[in-house]
Short mmCIF file of C-alpha atoms and ligand atoms in Angstrom, two decimals:
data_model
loop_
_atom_site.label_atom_id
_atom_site.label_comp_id
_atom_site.label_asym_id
_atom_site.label_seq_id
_atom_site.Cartn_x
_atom_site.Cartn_y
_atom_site.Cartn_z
CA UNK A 19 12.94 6.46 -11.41
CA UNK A 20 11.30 7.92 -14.49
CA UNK A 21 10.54 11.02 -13.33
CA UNK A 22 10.52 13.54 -16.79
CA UNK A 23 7.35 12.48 -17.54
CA UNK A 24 5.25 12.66 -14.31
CA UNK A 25 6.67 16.14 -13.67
CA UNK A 26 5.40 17.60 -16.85
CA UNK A 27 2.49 16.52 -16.15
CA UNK A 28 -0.60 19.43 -14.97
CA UNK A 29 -0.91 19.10 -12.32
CA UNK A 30 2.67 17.97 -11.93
CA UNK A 31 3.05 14.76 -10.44
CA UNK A 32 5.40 11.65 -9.13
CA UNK A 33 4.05 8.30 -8.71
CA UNK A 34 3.73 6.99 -4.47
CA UNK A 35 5.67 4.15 -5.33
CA UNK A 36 9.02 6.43 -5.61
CA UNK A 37 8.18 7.30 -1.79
CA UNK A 38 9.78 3.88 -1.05
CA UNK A 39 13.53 4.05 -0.85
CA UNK A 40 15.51 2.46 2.17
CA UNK A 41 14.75 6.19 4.38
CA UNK A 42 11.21 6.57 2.75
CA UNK A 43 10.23 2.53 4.00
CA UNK A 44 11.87 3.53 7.67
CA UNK A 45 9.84 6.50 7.31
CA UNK A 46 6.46 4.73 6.84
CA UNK A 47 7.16 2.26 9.29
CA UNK A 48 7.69 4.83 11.60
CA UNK A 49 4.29 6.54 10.66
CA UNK A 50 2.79 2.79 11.33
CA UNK A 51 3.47 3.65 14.75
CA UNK A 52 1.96 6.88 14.91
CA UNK A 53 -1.19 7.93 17.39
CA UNK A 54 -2.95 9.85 14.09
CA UNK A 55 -2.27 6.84 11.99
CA UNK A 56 -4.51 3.91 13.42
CA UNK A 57 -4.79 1.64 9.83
CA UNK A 58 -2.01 -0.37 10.66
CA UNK A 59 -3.22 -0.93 13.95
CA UNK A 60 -6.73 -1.25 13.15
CA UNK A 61 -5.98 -4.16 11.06
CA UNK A 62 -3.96 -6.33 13.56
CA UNK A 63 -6.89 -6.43 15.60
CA UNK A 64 -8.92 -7.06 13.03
CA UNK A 65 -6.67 -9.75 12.04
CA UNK A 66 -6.25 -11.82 15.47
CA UNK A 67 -10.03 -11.33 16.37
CA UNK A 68 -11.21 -13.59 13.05
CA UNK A 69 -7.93 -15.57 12.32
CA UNK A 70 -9.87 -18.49 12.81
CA UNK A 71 -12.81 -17.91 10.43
CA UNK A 72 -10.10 -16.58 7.86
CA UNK A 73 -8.12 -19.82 7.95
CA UNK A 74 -9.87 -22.99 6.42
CA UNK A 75 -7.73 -26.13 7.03
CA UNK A 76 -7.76 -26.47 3.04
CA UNK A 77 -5.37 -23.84 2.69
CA UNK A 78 -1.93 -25.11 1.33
CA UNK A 79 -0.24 -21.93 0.45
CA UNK A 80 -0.23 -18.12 1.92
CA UNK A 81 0.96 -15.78 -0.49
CA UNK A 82 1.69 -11.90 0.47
CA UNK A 83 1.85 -9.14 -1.94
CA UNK A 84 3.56 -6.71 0.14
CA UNK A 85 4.28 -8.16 3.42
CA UNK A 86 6.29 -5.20 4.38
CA UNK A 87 7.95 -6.45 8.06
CA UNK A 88 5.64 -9.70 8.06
CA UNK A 89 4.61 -8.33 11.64
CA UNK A 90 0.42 -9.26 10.43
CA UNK A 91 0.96 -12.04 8.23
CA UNK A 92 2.94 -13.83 11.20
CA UNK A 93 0.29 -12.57 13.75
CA UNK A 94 -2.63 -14.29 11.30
CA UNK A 95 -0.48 -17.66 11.19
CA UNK A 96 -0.35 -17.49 15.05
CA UNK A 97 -3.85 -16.70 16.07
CA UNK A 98 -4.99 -19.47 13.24
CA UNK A 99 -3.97 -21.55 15.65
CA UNK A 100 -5.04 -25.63 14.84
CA UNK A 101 -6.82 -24.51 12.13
CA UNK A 102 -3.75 -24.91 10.06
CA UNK A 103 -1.41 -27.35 8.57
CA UNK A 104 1.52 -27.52 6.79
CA UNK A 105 1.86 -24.11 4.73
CA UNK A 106 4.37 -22.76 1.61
CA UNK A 107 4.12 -18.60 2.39
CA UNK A 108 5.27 -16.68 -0.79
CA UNK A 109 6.00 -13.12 0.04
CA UNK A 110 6.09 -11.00 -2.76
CA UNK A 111 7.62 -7.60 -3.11
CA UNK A 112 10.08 -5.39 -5.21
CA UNK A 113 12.43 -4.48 -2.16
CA UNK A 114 15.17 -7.16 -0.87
CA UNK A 115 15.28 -5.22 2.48
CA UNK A 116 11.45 -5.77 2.81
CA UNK A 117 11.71 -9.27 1.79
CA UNK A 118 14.43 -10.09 3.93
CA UNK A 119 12.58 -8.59 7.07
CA UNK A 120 9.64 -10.35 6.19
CA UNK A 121 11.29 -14.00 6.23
CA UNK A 122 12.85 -12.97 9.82
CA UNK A 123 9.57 -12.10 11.42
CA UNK A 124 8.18 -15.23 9.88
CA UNK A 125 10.94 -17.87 10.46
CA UNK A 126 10.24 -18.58 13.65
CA UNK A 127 6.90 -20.25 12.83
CA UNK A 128 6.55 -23.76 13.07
CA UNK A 129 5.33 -25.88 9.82
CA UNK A 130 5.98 -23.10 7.62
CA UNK A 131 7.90 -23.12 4.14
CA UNK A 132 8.88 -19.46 3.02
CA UNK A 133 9.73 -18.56 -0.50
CA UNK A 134 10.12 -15.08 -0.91
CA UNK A 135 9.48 -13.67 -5.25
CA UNK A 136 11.61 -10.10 -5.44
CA UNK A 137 9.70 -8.32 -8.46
CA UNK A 138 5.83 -7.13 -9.38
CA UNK A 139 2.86 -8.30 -7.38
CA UNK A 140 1.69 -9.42 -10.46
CA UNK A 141 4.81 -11.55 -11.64
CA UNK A 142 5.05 -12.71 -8.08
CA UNK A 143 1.90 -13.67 -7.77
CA UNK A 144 1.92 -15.98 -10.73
CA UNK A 145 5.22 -17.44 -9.09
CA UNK A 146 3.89 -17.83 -6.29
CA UNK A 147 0.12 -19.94 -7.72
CA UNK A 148 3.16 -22.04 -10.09
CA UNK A 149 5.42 -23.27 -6.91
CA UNK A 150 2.43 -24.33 -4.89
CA UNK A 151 0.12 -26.46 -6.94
CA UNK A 152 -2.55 -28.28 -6.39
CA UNK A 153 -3.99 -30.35 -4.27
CA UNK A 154 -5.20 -27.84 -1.19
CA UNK A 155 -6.68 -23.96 -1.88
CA UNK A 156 -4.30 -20.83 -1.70
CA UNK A 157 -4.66 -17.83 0.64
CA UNK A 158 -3.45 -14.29 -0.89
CA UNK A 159 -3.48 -11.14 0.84
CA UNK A 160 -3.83 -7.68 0.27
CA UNK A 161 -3.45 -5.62 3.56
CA UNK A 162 -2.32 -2.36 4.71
CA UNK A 163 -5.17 -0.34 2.28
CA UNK A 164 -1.93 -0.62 -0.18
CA UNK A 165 -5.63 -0.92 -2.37
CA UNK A 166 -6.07 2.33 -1.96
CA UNK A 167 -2.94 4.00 -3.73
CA UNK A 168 -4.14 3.00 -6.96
CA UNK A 169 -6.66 5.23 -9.06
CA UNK A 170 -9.93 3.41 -9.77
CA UNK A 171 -9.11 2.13 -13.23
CA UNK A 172 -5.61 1.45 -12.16
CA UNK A 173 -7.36 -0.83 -9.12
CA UNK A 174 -9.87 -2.78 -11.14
CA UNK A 175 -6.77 -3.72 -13.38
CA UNK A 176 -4.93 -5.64 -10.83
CA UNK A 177 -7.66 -6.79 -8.99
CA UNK A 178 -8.67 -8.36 -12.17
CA UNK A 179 -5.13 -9.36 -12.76
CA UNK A 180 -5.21 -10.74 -9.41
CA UNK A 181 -8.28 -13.05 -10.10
CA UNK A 182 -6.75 -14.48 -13.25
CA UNK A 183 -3.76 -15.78 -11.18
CA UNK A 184 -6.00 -17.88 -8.87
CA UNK A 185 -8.15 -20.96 -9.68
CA UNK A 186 -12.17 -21.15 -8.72
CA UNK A 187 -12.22 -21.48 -4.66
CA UNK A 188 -8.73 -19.78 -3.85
CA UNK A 189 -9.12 -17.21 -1.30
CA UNK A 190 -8.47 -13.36 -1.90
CA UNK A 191 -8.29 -11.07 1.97
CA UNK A 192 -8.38 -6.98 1.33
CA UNK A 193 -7.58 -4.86 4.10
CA UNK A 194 -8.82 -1.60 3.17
CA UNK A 195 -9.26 1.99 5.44
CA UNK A 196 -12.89 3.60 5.03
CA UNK A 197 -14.13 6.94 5.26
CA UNK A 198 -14.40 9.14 8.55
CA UNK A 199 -14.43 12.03 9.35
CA UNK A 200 -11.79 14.44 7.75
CA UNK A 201 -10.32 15.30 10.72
CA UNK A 202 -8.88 12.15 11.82
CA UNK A 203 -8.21 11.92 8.09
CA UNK A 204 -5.91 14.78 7.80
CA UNK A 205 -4.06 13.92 11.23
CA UNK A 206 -3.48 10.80 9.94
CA UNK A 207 -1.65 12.32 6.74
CA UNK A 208 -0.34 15.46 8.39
CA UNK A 209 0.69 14.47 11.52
CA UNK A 210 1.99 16.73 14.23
CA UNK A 211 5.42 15.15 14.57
CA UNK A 212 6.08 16.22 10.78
CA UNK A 213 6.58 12.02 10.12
CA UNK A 214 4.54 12.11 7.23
CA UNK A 215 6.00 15.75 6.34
CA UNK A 216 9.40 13.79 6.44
CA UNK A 217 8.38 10.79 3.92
CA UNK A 218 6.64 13.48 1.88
CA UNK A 219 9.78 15.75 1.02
CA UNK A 220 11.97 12.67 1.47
CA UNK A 221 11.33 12.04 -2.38
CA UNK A 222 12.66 15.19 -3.10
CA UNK A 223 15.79 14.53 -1.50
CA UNK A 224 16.12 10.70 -3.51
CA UNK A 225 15.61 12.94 -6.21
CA UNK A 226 18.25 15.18 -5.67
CA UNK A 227 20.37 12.51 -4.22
CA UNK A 228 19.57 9.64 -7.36
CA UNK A 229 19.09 11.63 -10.35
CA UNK A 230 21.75 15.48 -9.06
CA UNK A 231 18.26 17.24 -8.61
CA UNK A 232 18.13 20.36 -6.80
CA UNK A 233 15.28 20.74 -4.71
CA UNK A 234 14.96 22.77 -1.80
CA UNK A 235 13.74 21.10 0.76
CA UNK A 236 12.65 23.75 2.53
CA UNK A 237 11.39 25.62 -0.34
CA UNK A 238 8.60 22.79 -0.24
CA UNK A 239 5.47 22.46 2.52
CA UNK A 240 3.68 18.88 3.04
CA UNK A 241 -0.14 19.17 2.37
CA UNK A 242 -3.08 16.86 2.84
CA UNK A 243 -6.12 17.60 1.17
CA UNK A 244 -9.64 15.62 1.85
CA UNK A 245 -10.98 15.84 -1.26
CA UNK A 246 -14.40 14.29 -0.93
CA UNK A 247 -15.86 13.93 -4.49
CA UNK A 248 -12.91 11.59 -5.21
CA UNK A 249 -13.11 9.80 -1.87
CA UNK A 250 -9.44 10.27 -1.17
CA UNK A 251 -6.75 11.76 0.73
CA UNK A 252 -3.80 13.50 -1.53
CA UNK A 253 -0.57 14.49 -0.77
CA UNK A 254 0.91 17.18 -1.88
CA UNK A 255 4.31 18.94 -2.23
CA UNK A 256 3.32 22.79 -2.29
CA UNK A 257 6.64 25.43 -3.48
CA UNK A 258 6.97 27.87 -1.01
CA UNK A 259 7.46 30.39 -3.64
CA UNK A 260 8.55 30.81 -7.20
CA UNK A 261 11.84 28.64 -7.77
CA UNK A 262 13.68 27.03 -10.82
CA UNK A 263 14.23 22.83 -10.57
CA UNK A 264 17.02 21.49 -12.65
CA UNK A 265 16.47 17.73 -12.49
CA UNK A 266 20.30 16.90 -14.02
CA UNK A 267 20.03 13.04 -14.44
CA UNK A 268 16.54 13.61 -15.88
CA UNK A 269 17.43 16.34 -18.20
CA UNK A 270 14.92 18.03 -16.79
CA UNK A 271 14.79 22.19 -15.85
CA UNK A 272 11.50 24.12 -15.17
CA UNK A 273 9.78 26.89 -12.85
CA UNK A 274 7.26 26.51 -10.27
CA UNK A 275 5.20 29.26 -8.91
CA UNK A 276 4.74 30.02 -5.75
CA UNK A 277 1.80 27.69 -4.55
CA UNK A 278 2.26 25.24 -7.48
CA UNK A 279 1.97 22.13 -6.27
CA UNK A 280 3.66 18.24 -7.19
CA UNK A 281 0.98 15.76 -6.27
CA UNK A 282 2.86 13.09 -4.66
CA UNK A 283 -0.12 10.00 -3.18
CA UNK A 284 -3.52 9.51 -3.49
CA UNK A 285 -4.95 7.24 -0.67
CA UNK A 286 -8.90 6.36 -1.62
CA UNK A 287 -10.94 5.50 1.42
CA UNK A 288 -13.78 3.51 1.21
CA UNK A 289 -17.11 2.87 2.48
CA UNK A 290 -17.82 -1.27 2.77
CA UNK A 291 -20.41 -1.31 0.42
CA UNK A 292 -17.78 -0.14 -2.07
CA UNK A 293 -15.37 -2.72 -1.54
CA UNK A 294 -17.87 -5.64 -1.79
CA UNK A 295 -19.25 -4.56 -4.87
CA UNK A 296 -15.31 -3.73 -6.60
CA UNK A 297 -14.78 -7.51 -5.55
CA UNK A 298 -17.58 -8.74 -6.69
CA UNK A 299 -17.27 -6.95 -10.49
CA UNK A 300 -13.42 -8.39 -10.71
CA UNK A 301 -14.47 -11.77 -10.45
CA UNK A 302 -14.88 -12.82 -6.63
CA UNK A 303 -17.59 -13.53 -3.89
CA UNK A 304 -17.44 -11.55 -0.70
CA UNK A 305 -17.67 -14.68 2.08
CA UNK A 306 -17.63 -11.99 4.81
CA UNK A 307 -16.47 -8.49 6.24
CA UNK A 308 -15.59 -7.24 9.77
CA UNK A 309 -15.00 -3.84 10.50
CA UNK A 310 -13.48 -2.35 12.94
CA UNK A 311 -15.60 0.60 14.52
CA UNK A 312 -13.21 2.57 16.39
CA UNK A 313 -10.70 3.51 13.58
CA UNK A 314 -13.21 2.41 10.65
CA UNK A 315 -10.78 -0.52 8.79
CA UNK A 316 -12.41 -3.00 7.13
CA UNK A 317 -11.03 -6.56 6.49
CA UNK A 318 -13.55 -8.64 3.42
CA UNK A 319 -12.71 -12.24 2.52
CA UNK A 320 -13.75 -13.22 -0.80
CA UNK A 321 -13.14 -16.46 -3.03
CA UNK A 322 -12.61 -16.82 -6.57
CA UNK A 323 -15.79 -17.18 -8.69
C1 LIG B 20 1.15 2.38 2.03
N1 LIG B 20 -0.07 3.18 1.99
C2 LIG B 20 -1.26 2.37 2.11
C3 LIG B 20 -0.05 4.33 2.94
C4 LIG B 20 -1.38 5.12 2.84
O1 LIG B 20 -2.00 5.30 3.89
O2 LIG B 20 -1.77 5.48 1.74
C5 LIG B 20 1.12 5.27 2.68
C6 LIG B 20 1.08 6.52 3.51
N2 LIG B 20 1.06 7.75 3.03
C7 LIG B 20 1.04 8.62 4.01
N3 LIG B 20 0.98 7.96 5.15
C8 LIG B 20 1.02 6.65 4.86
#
């Protein structure tokens, strides 16, 4: 974790992806579960209602970025039902655990091959388009609104990155969580369990634990903020009052005031409009999008250009 540079930052900051150690992945599979949180949810329905006009027969190869416990991409292979053959699924991810759970939940399929890439979505994905050549189209997916954790440009990058991997006719499926209204928003991020509280401050305890920080944990209160003009949902990690950090391993020591705050995730909702036309300027054609009304997920299907 390079955190010196993030935290002297204004406003101070730590990137999402340090969220995920082994207790901050239990964590957000635990929040998967959640009432408040409906995107995982919303997306498994979504996912069984059209796994039949997702899957073409021409697919040859499925390949994951992110599969976390392979609990969709198995339900997807399932519902496809006779609509598809033989199949090499590539699951791509930076955590062994992940991976590993992934290839459980996904063994059990029949006429599957799974190789499993543990680095980048990016390095993966080339990995992945390398081991399954030619002849037959490839399927890659994008779920879980993992979308919307980057910034904008930081988005168009991979997407575009994305697009460069693939040939003409390969298939590209983005799960991504729209807006509505900010009070479901804010349950969904501050939950009244304290889950999300929990993964929040957990990254001040890796911190402590990885690099002989010395947070307070309680010193620290879990905020979501709508902020509207952005489009997204950011978590926050507010100081209870006016402390002094010494960040050993980083050889890092500063003050925070009381009410200073270390921005910790930005999750950018969307409205479907958006996500065709972010798609569509990275180099692919939207084939279709179904949305899911009650908890306002959308699933789009586009092909390489
Ligand atoms: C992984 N990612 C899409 C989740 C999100 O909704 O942004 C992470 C999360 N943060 C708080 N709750 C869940």
């Amino acid at each position: 974790m390079d955190v010196r540079g993030f935290l002297t930052l204004r406003p101070r900051q730590l990137p999402s992806r340090y969220l995920y150690d082994d207790l901050g992945s239990a964590l957000f599979e635990a929040i998967c579960h959640l009432p408040w949180y409906p995107l995982t949810r919303s997306e498994l329905r979504l996912l069984q209602e059209h796994a039949r006009d997702i899957f073409s027969p021409r697919f040859s190869a499925a390949i994951e970025l992110g599969p976390g416990n392979g609990s969709k991409l198995s339900a997807l292979l399932e519902a496809a039902g006779s609509r598809r053959g033989r199949l090499d699924v590539h699951l791509v991810d930076v955590s062994e655990s992940a991976l590993a759970q992934a290839r459980r939940a996904l063994e059990t399929i029949a006429n599957v091959r799974i190789l499993t890439h543990e680095t980048t979505y990016e390095i993966g994905l080339v990995e992945s388009v390398l081991a399954s050549p030619f002849p037959g189209h490839r399927l890659t997916l994008f779920l879980g609104s993992n979308l919307g954790n980057f910034d904008p440009p930081g988005r168009d990058t991979f997407l575009k990155t994305v697009r460069r991997a693939l040939s003409p006719g390969d298939s590209f499926l983005l799960g991504a969580d729209l807006v509505k209204p900010e009070r479901d928003l804010l349950l969904a991020y501050d939950d009244p369990l304290g889950v999300t509280a929990a993964f929040n401050r957990n990254l001040l305890a890796r911190i402590n634990r990885e690099l002989q920080g010395n947070f307070d944990l309680d010193g620290f209160a879990h905020q979501a903020i709508w902020n509207g003009a952005q489009s997204r949902v950011e978590m926050h990690l507010r100081s209870r009052r006016r402390q002094r950090i010494d960040i050993r391993g980083a050889d890092l020591h500063f003050v925070m005031d009381e009410g200073e705050s270390i921005w910790t995730e930005s999750s950018y909702k969307y409205q479907p409009r958006d996500i065709a036309s972010i798609l569509e300027r990275s180099g692919f054609s939207v084939r279709a999008q179904w949305i899911d009304g009650v908890d306002n997920f959308a699933l789009s299907l586009a092909e390489a250009k």
